[in-house]
Short mmCIF file of C-alpha atoms in Angstrom, two decimals:
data_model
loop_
_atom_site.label_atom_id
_atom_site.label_comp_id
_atom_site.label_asym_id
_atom_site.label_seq_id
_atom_site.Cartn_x
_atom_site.Cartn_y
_atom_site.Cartn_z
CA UNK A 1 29.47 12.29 -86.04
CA UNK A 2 29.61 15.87 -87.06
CA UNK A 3 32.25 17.93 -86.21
CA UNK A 4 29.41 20.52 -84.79
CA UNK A 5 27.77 17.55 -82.46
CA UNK A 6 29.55 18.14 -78.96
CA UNK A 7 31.37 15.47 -77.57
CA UNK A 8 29.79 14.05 -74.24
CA UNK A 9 31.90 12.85 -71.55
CA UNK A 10 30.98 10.34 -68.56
CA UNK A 11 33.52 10.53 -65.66
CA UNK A 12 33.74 7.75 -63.11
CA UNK A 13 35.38 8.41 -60.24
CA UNK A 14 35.19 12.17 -58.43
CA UNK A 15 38.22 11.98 -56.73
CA UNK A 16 41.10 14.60 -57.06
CA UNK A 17 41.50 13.82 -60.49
CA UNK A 18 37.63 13.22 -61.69
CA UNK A 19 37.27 16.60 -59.82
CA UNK A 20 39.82 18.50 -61.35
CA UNK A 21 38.50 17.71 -64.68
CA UNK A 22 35.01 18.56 -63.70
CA UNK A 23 36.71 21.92 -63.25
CA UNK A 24 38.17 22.41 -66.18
CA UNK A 25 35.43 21.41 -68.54
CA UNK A 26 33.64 23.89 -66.29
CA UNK A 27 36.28 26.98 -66.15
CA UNK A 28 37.48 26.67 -69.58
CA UNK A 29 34.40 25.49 -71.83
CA UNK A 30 34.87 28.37 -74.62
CA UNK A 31 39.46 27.80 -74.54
CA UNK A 32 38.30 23.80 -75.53
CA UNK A 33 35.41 24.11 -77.92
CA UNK A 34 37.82 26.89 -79.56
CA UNK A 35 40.99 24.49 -79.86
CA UNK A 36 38.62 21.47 -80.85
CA UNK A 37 36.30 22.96 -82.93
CA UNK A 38 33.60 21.87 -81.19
CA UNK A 39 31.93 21.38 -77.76
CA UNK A 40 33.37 19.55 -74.63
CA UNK A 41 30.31 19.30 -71.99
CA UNK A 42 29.72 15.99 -69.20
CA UNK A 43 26.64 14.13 -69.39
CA UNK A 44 26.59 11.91 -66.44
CA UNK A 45 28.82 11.37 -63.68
CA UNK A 46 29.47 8.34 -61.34
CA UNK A 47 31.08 7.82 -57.52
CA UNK A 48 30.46 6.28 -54.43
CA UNK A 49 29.06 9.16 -52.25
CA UNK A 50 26.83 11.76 -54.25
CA UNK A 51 26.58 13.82 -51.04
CA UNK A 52 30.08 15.07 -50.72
CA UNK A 53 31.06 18.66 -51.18
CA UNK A 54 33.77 18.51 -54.12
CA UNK A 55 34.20 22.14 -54.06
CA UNK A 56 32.39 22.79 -57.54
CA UNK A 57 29.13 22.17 -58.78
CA UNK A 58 27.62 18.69 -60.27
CA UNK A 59 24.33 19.76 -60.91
CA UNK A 60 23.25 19.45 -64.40
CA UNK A 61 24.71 16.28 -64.62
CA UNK A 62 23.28 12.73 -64.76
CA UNK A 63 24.10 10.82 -61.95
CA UNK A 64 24.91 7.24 -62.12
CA UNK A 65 25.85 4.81 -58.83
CA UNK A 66 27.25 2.26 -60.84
CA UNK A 67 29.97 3.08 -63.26
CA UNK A 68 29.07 0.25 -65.85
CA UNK A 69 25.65 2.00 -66.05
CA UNK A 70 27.48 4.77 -67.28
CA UNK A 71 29.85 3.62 -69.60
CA UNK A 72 26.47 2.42 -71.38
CA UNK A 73 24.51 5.39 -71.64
CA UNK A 74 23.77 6.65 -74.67
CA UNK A 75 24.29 10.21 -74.04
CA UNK A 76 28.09 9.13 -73.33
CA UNK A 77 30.69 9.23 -75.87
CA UNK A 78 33.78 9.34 -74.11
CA UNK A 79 33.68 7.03 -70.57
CA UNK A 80 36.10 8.88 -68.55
CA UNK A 81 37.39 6.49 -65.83
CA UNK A 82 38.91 7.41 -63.00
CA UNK A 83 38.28 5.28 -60.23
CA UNK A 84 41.41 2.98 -60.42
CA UNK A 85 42.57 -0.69 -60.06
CA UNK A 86 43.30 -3.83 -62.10
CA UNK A 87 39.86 -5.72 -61.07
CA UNK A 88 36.85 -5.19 -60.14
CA UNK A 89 34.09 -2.31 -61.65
CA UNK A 90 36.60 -0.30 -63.33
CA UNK A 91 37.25 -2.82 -65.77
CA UNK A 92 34.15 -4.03 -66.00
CA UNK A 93 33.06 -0.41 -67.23
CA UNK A 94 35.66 -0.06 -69.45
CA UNK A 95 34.93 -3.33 -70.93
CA UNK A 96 31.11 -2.27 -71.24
CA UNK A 97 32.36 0.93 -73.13
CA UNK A 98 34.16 -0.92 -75.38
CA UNK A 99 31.88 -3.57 -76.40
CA UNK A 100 29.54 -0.48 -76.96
CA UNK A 101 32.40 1.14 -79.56
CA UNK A 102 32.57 3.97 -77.07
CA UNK A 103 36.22 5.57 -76.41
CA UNK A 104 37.97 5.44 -73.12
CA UNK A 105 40.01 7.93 -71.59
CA UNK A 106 41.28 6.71 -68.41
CA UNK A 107 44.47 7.37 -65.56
CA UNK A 108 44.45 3.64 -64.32
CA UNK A 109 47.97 2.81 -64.85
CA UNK A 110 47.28 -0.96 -62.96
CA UNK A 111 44.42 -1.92 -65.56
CA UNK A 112 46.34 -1.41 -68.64
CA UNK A 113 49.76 -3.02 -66.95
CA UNK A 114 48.01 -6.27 -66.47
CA UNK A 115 45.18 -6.76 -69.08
CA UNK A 116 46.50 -4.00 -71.89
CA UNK A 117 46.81 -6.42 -74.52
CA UNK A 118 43.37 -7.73 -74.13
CA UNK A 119 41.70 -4.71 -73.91
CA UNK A 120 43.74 -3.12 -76.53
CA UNK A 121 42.46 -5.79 -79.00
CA UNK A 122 39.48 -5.24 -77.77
CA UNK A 123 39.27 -1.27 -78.46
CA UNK A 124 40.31 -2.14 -82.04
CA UNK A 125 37.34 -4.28 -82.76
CA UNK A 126 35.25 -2.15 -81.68
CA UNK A 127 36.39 0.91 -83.83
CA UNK A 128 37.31 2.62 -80.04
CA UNK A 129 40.46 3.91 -78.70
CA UNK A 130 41.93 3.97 -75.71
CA UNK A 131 43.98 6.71 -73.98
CA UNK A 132 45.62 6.94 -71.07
CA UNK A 133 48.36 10.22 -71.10
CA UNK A 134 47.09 10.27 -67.02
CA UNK A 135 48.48 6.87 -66.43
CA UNK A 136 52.18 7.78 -66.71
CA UNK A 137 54.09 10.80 -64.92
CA UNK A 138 51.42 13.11 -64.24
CA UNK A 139 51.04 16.44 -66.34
CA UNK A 140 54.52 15.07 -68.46
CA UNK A 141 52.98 14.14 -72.06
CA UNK A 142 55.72 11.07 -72.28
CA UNK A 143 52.92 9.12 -73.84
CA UNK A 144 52.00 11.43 -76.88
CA UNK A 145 56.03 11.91 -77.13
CA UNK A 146 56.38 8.13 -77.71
CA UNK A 147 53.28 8.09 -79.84
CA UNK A 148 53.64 11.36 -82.26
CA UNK A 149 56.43 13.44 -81.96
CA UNK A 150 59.21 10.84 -81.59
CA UNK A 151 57.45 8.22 -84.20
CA UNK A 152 59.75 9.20 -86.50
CA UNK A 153 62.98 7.69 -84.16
CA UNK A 154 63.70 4.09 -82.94
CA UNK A 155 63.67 4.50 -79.42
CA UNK A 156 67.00 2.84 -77.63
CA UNK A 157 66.17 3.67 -73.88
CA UNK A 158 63.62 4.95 -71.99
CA UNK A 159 64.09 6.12 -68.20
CA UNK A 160 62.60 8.20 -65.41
CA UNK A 161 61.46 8.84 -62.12
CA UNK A 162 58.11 7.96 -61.89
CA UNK A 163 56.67 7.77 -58.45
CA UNK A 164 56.82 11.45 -56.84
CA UNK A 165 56.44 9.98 -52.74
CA UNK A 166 59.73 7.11 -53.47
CA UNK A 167 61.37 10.95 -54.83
CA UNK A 168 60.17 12.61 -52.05
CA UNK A 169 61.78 10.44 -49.05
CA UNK A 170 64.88 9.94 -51.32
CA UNK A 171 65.99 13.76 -51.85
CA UNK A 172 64.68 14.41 -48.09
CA UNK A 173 66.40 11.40 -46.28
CA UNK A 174 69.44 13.52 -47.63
CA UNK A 175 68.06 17.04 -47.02
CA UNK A 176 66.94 16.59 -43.60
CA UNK A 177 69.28 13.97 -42.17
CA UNK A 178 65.98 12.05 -41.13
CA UNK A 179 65.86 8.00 -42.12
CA UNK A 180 63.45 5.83 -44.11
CA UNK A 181 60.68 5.37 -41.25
CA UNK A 182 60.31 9.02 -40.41
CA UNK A 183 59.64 10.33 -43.94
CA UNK A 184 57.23 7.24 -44.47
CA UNK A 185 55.00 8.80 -41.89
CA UNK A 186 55.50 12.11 -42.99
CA UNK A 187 54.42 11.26 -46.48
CA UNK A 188 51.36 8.96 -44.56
CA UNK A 189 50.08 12.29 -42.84
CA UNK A 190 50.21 14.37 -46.00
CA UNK A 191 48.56 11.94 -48.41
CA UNK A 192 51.10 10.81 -50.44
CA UNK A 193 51.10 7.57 -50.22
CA UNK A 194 48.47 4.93 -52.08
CA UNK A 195 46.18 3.01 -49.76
CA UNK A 196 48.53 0.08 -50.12
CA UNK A 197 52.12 2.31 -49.56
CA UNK A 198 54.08 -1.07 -50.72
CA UNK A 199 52.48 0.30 -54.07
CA UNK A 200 54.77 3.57 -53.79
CA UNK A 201 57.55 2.28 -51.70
CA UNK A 202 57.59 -1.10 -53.17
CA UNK A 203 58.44 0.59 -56.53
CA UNK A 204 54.97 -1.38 -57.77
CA UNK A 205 53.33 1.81 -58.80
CA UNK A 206 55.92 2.91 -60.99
CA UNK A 207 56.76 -0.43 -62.63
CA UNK A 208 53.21 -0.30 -64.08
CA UNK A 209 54.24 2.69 -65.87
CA UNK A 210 57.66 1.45 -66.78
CA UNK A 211 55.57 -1.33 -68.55
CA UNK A 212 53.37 0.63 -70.49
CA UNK A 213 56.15 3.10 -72.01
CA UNK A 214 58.28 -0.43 -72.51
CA UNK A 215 55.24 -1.26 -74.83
CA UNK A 216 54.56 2.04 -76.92
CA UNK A 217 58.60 2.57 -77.43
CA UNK A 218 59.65 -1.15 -78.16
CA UNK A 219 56.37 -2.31 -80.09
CA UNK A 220 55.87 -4.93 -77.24
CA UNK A 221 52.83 -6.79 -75.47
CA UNK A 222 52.40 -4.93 -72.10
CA UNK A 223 54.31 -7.09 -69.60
CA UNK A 224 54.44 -5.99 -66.32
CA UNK A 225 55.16 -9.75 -64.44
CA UNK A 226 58.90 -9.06 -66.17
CA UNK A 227 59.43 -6.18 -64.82
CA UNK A 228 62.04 -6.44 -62.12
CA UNK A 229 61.02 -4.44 -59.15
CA UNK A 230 62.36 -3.31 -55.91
CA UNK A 231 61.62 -0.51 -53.53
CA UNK A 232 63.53 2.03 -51.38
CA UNK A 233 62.66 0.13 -48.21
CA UNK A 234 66.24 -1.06 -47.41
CA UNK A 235 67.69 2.33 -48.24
CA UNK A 236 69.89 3.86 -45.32
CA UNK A 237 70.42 6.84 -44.39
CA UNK A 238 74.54 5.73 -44.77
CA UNK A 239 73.55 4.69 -48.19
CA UNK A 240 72.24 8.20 -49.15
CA UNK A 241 75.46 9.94 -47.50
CA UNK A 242 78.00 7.49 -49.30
CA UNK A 243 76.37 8.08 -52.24
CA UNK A 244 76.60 11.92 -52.14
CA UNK A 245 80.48 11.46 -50.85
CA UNK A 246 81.02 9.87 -53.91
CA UNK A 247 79.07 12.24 -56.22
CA UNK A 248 76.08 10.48 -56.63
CA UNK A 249 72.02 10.62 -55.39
CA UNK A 250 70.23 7.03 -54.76
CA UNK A 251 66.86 7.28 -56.49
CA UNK A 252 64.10 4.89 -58.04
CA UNK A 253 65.14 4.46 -61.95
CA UNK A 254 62.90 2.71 -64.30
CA UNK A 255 64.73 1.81 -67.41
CA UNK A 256 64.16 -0.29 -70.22
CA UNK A 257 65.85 -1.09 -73.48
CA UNK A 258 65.52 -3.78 -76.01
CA UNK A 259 69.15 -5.59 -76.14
CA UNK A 260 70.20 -8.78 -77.58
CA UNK A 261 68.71 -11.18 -74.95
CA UNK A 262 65.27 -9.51 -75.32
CA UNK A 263 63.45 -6.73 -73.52
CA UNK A 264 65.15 -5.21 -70.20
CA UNK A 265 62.31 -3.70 -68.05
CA UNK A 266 63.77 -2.46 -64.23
CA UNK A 267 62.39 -0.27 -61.77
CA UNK A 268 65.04 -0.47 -59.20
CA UNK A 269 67.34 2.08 -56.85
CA UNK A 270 70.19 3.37 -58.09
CA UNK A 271 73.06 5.79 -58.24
CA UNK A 272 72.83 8.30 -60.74
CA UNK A 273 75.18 11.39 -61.05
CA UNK A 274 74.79 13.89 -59.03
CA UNK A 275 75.02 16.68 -61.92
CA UNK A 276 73.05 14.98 -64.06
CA UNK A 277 69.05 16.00 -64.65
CA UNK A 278 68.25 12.75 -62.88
CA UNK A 279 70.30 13.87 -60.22
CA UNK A 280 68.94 16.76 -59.60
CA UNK A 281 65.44 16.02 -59.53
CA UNK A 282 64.21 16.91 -56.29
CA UNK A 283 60.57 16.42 -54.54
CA UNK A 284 57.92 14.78 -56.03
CA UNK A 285 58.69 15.73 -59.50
CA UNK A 286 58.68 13.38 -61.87
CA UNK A 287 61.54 12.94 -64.96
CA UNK A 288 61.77 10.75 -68.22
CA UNK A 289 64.36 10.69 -70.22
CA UNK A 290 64.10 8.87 -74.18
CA UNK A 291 66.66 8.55 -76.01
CA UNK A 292 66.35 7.88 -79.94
CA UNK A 293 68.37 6.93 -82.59
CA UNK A 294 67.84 10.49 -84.23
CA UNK A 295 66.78 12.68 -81.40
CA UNK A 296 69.41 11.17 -79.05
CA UNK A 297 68.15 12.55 -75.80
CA UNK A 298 64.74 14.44 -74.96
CA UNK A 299 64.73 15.03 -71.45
CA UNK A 300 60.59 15.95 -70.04
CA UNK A 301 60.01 16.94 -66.29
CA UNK A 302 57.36 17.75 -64.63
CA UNK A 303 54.39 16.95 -61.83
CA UNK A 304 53.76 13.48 -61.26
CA UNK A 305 50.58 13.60 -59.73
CA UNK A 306 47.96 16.22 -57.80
CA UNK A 307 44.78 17.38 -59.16
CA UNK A 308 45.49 20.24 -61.73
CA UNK A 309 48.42 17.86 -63.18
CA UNK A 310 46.75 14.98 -63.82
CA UNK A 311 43.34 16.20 -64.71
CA UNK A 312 45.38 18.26 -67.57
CA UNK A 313 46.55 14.74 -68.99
CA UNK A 314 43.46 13.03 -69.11
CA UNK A 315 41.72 16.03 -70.84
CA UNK A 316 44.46 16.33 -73.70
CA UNK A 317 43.41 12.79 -74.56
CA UNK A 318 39.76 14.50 -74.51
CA UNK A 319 40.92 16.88 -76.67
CA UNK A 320 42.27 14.48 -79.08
CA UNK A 321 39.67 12.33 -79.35
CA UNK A 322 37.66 15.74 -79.60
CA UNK A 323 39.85 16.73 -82.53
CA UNK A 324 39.61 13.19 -84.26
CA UNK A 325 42.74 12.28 -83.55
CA UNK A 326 42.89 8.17 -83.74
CA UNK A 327 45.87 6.09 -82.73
CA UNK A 328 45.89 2.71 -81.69
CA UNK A 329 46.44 1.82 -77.75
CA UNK A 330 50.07 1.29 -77.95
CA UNK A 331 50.81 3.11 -81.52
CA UNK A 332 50.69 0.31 -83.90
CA UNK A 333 47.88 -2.17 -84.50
CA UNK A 334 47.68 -4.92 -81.01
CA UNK A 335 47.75 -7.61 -83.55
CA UNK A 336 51.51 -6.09 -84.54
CA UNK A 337 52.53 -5.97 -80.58
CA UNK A 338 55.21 -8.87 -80.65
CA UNK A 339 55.49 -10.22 -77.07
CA UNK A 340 59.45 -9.98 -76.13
CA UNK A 341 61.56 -12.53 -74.51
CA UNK A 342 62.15 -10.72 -70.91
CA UNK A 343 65.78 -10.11 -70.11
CA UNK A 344 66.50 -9.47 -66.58
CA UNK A 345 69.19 -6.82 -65.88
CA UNK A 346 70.86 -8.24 -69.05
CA UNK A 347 73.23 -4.83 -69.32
CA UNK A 348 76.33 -5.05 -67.29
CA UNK A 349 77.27 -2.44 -64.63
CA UNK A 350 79.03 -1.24 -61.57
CA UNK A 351 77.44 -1.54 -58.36
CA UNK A 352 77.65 -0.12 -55.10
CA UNK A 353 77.57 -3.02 -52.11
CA UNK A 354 77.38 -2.09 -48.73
CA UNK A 355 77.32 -5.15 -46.13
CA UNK A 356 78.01 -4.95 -42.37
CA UNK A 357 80.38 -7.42 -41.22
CA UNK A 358 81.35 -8.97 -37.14
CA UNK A 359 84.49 -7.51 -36.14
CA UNK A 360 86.50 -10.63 -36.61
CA UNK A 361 90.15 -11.22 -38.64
CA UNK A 362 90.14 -10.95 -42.39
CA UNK A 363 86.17 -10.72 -42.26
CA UNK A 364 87.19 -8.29 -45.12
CA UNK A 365 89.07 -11.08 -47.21
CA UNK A 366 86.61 -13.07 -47.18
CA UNK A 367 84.39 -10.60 -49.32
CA UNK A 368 86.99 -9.85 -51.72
CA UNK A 369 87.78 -13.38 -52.05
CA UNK A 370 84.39 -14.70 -53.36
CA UNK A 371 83.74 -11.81 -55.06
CA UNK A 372 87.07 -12.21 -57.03
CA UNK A 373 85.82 -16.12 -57.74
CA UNK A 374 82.83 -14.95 -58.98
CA UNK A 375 84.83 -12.78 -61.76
CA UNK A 376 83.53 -9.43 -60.11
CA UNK A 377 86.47 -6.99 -59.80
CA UNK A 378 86.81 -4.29 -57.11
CA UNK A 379 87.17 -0.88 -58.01
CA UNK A 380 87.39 0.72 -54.41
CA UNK A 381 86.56 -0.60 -50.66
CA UNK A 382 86.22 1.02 -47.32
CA UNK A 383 85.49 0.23 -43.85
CA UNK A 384 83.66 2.14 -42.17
CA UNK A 385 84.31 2.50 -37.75
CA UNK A 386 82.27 0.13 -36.05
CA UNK A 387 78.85 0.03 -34.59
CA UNK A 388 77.68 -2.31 -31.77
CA UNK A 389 80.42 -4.55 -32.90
CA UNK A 390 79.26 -4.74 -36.95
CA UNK A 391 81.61 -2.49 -39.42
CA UNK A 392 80.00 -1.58 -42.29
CA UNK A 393 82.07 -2.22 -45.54
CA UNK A 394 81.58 -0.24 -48.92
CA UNK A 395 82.69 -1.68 -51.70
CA UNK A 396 82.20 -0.11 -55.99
CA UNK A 397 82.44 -3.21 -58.50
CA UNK A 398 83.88 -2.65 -62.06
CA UNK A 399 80.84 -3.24 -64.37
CA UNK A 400 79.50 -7.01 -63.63
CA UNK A 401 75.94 -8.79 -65.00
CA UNK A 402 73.50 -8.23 -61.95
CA UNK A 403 72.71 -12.52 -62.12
CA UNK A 404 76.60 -12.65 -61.66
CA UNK A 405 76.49 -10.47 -58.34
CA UNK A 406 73.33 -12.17 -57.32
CA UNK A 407 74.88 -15.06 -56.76
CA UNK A 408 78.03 -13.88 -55.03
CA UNK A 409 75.74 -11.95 -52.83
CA UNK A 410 73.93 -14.84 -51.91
CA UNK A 411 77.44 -17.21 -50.94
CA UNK A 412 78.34 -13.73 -49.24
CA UNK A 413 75.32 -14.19 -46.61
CA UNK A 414 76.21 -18.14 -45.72
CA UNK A 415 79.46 -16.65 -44.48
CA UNK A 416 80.31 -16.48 -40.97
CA UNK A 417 81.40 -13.06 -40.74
CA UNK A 418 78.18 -10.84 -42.46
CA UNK A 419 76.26 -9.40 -39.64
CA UNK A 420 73.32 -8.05 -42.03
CA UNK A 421 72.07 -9.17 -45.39
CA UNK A 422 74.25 -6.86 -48.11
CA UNK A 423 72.87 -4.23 -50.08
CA UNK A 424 73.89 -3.61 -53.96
CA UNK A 425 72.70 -0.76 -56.22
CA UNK A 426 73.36 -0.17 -59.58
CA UNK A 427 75.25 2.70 -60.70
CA UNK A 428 73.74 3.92 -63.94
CA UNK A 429 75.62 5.07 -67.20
CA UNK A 430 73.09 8.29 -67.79
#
């Protein structure tokens, strides 16, 4: 195609995002035709209800109420997809753009999580590419970091906060004194959560982004069913306060690393220094931190989601594909993506336990005892006054595997003294 011949877009999905970018093609046609050297203009557009007021104009566009129907138009170069989930009509479109050799810009973090391979393979055989900079962290360009300007370094870790609403209760369950329940419903009347919240709060939504930056950094098959997962939902209030007595924040970390028992992919809470730039993320901004073996550490931060944010990472993938800029899904060739042996929690650390125990004799012993038979050491323990007969105990471990803990934790709850299950967070090295 010539360089002159404008590239034609075909956006499903008119949401905040598929609007957004509407608006920007719109607002700034001359800024992109000038940095691409050549046109950016929509064709055709797709959505459930064609009557809503968006707040800018759709006319001149085609208008398409089925989104596979657009991915096959001819007058579509680019299928745009924005309309979200693993199943269903969005991959079905994608998949019809594809088998037509068309490329595919899209934010859907959940469809490339669980069928990235496949459709990776897929782009390649068809001489298409996929790109999805919207998928991950908002406006942060993490992916094109991975891809281009850190291709040059082996990539050792890779960690962030990726969901802005789990951010959002975490640094305001401290700010405001308020617990886990209120700031759910807060975050329910302003929109932030996903129509299934377990999706933020369940740390779901960000392990599907974990997964995809575990692929592009390690060279990996997408693999999103080893990702170890668990949400805020049994955070305290205490927890947050304890944690800030002892210098640190609680948030949701995703981290993975390759190490010698194969790839670690987590997306769990955990302590992180108070002073450090993970520690003083606050809101519903999003961090990721990479570290390399010649750039050490590149910190990025940035909005992880909202309209202008988002719609700004799916149209620098435009502009790349606009610019005839080709890289395969996950930087190397899908047919080179080894698929790792999954290693869960396979680095040791220390952990922070907190377990509330009945206000019987040496209830306290009792922990330290299996703990010690378990070959987990104690670095410091507290009991806290009592409540409704239940004292809640603190302890920090000296660095211990997480299976190790696991299963001390577990002979901890068949005692006759724990009063509620115990909680344990990982304190991370940053």
């Amino acid at each position: 195609m010539s360089e002159n011949t404008p590239l034609r877009l075909g956006i499903a999905g008119l949401g905040t995002v598929g609007t957004g970018v509407v608006k920007i093609v719109r607002q700034q046609a001359d800024l992109l035709s000038a940095r691409a050297g050549r046109d950016v203009v929509i064709t055709a557009v797709s959505a459930r209800d064609q009557s809503r007021d968006r707040g800018v104009s759709l006319s001149g566009y085609a208008w398409e109420t089925d989104a596979v129907a657009l991915a096959k138009r001819d007058d579509v170069d680019v299928f745009v997809e924005l309309i979200g989930g693993d199943t269903g009509v969005a991959k079905d479109a994608v998949e019809a753009a594809l088998i037509l050799g068309k490329d595919v810009v899209t934010a859907n973090k959940a469809l490339l999580a669980h069928h990235g391979q496949a459709l990776a393979e897929q782009a390649e055989n068809n001489d298409s590419v996929i790109r999805f900079e919207a998928a991950v962290a908002g406006g942060i360009p993490v992916i094109k970091s991975l891809l281009e300007g850190l291709a040059g370094n082996e990539i050792t870790r890779v960690m962030g906060v990726m969901n802005g609403t789990c951010n959002y209760i975490l640094t305001n369950m401290e700010k405001s004194g308020r617990g886990f329940n209120a700031l759910f419903d807060e975050c329910a009347e302003l929109g932030y959560l996903e129509a299934d919240p377990n999706l933020d709060v369940g740390g779901i939504d960000a392990g599907h982004k974990l997964s995809l930056l575990a692929a592009i950094a390690f060279g990996t098959q997408v693999d999103f069913d080893a990702v170890e997962l668990e949400g805020i939902q049994r955070i305290e209030l205490q927890d947050i306060n304890h944690a800030a007595d002892m210098g640190f924040r609680i948030k949701l970390l995703g981290v993975t690393q390759m190490t010698g028992r194969g790839l670690e992919q987590r997306m769990t809470p955990c302590l992180v220094p108070v002073d450090s730039p993970l520690g003083q993320l606050e809101g519903g901004t999003n961090m990721v931190v990479i570290e390399g073996n010649h750039v050490e550490q590149v910190v990025l931060r940035g909005p992880g989601a909202g309209m202008g944010p988002t719609a700004s990472a799916v149209m620098g993938d435009v502009m790349d594909i606009a610019r005839g800029i080709r890289i395969p899904t996950f930087g190397v060739p899908a047919a080179k993506l080894t698929k790792a042996a999954a290693a869960k929690a396979a680095t040791p650390a220390p952990f922070y336990l907190r377990v509330g125990l009945k206000d019987k004799p040496g209830a306290m012993a009792k922990i330290a005892t299996i703990l010690g038979e378990a070959g987990i050491s104690i670095d410091r323990m507290r009991q806290l006054g009592h409540m409704d007969d239940t004292a809640p105990v603190l302890i920090v471990t000296h660095k211990c595997m997480r299976q190790t803990l696991d299963q001390a934790l577990e002979a901890i709850t068949k005692i006759d003294v724990v009063a509620t299950a115990p909680v344990a967070l990982r304190i991370e090295n940053l």
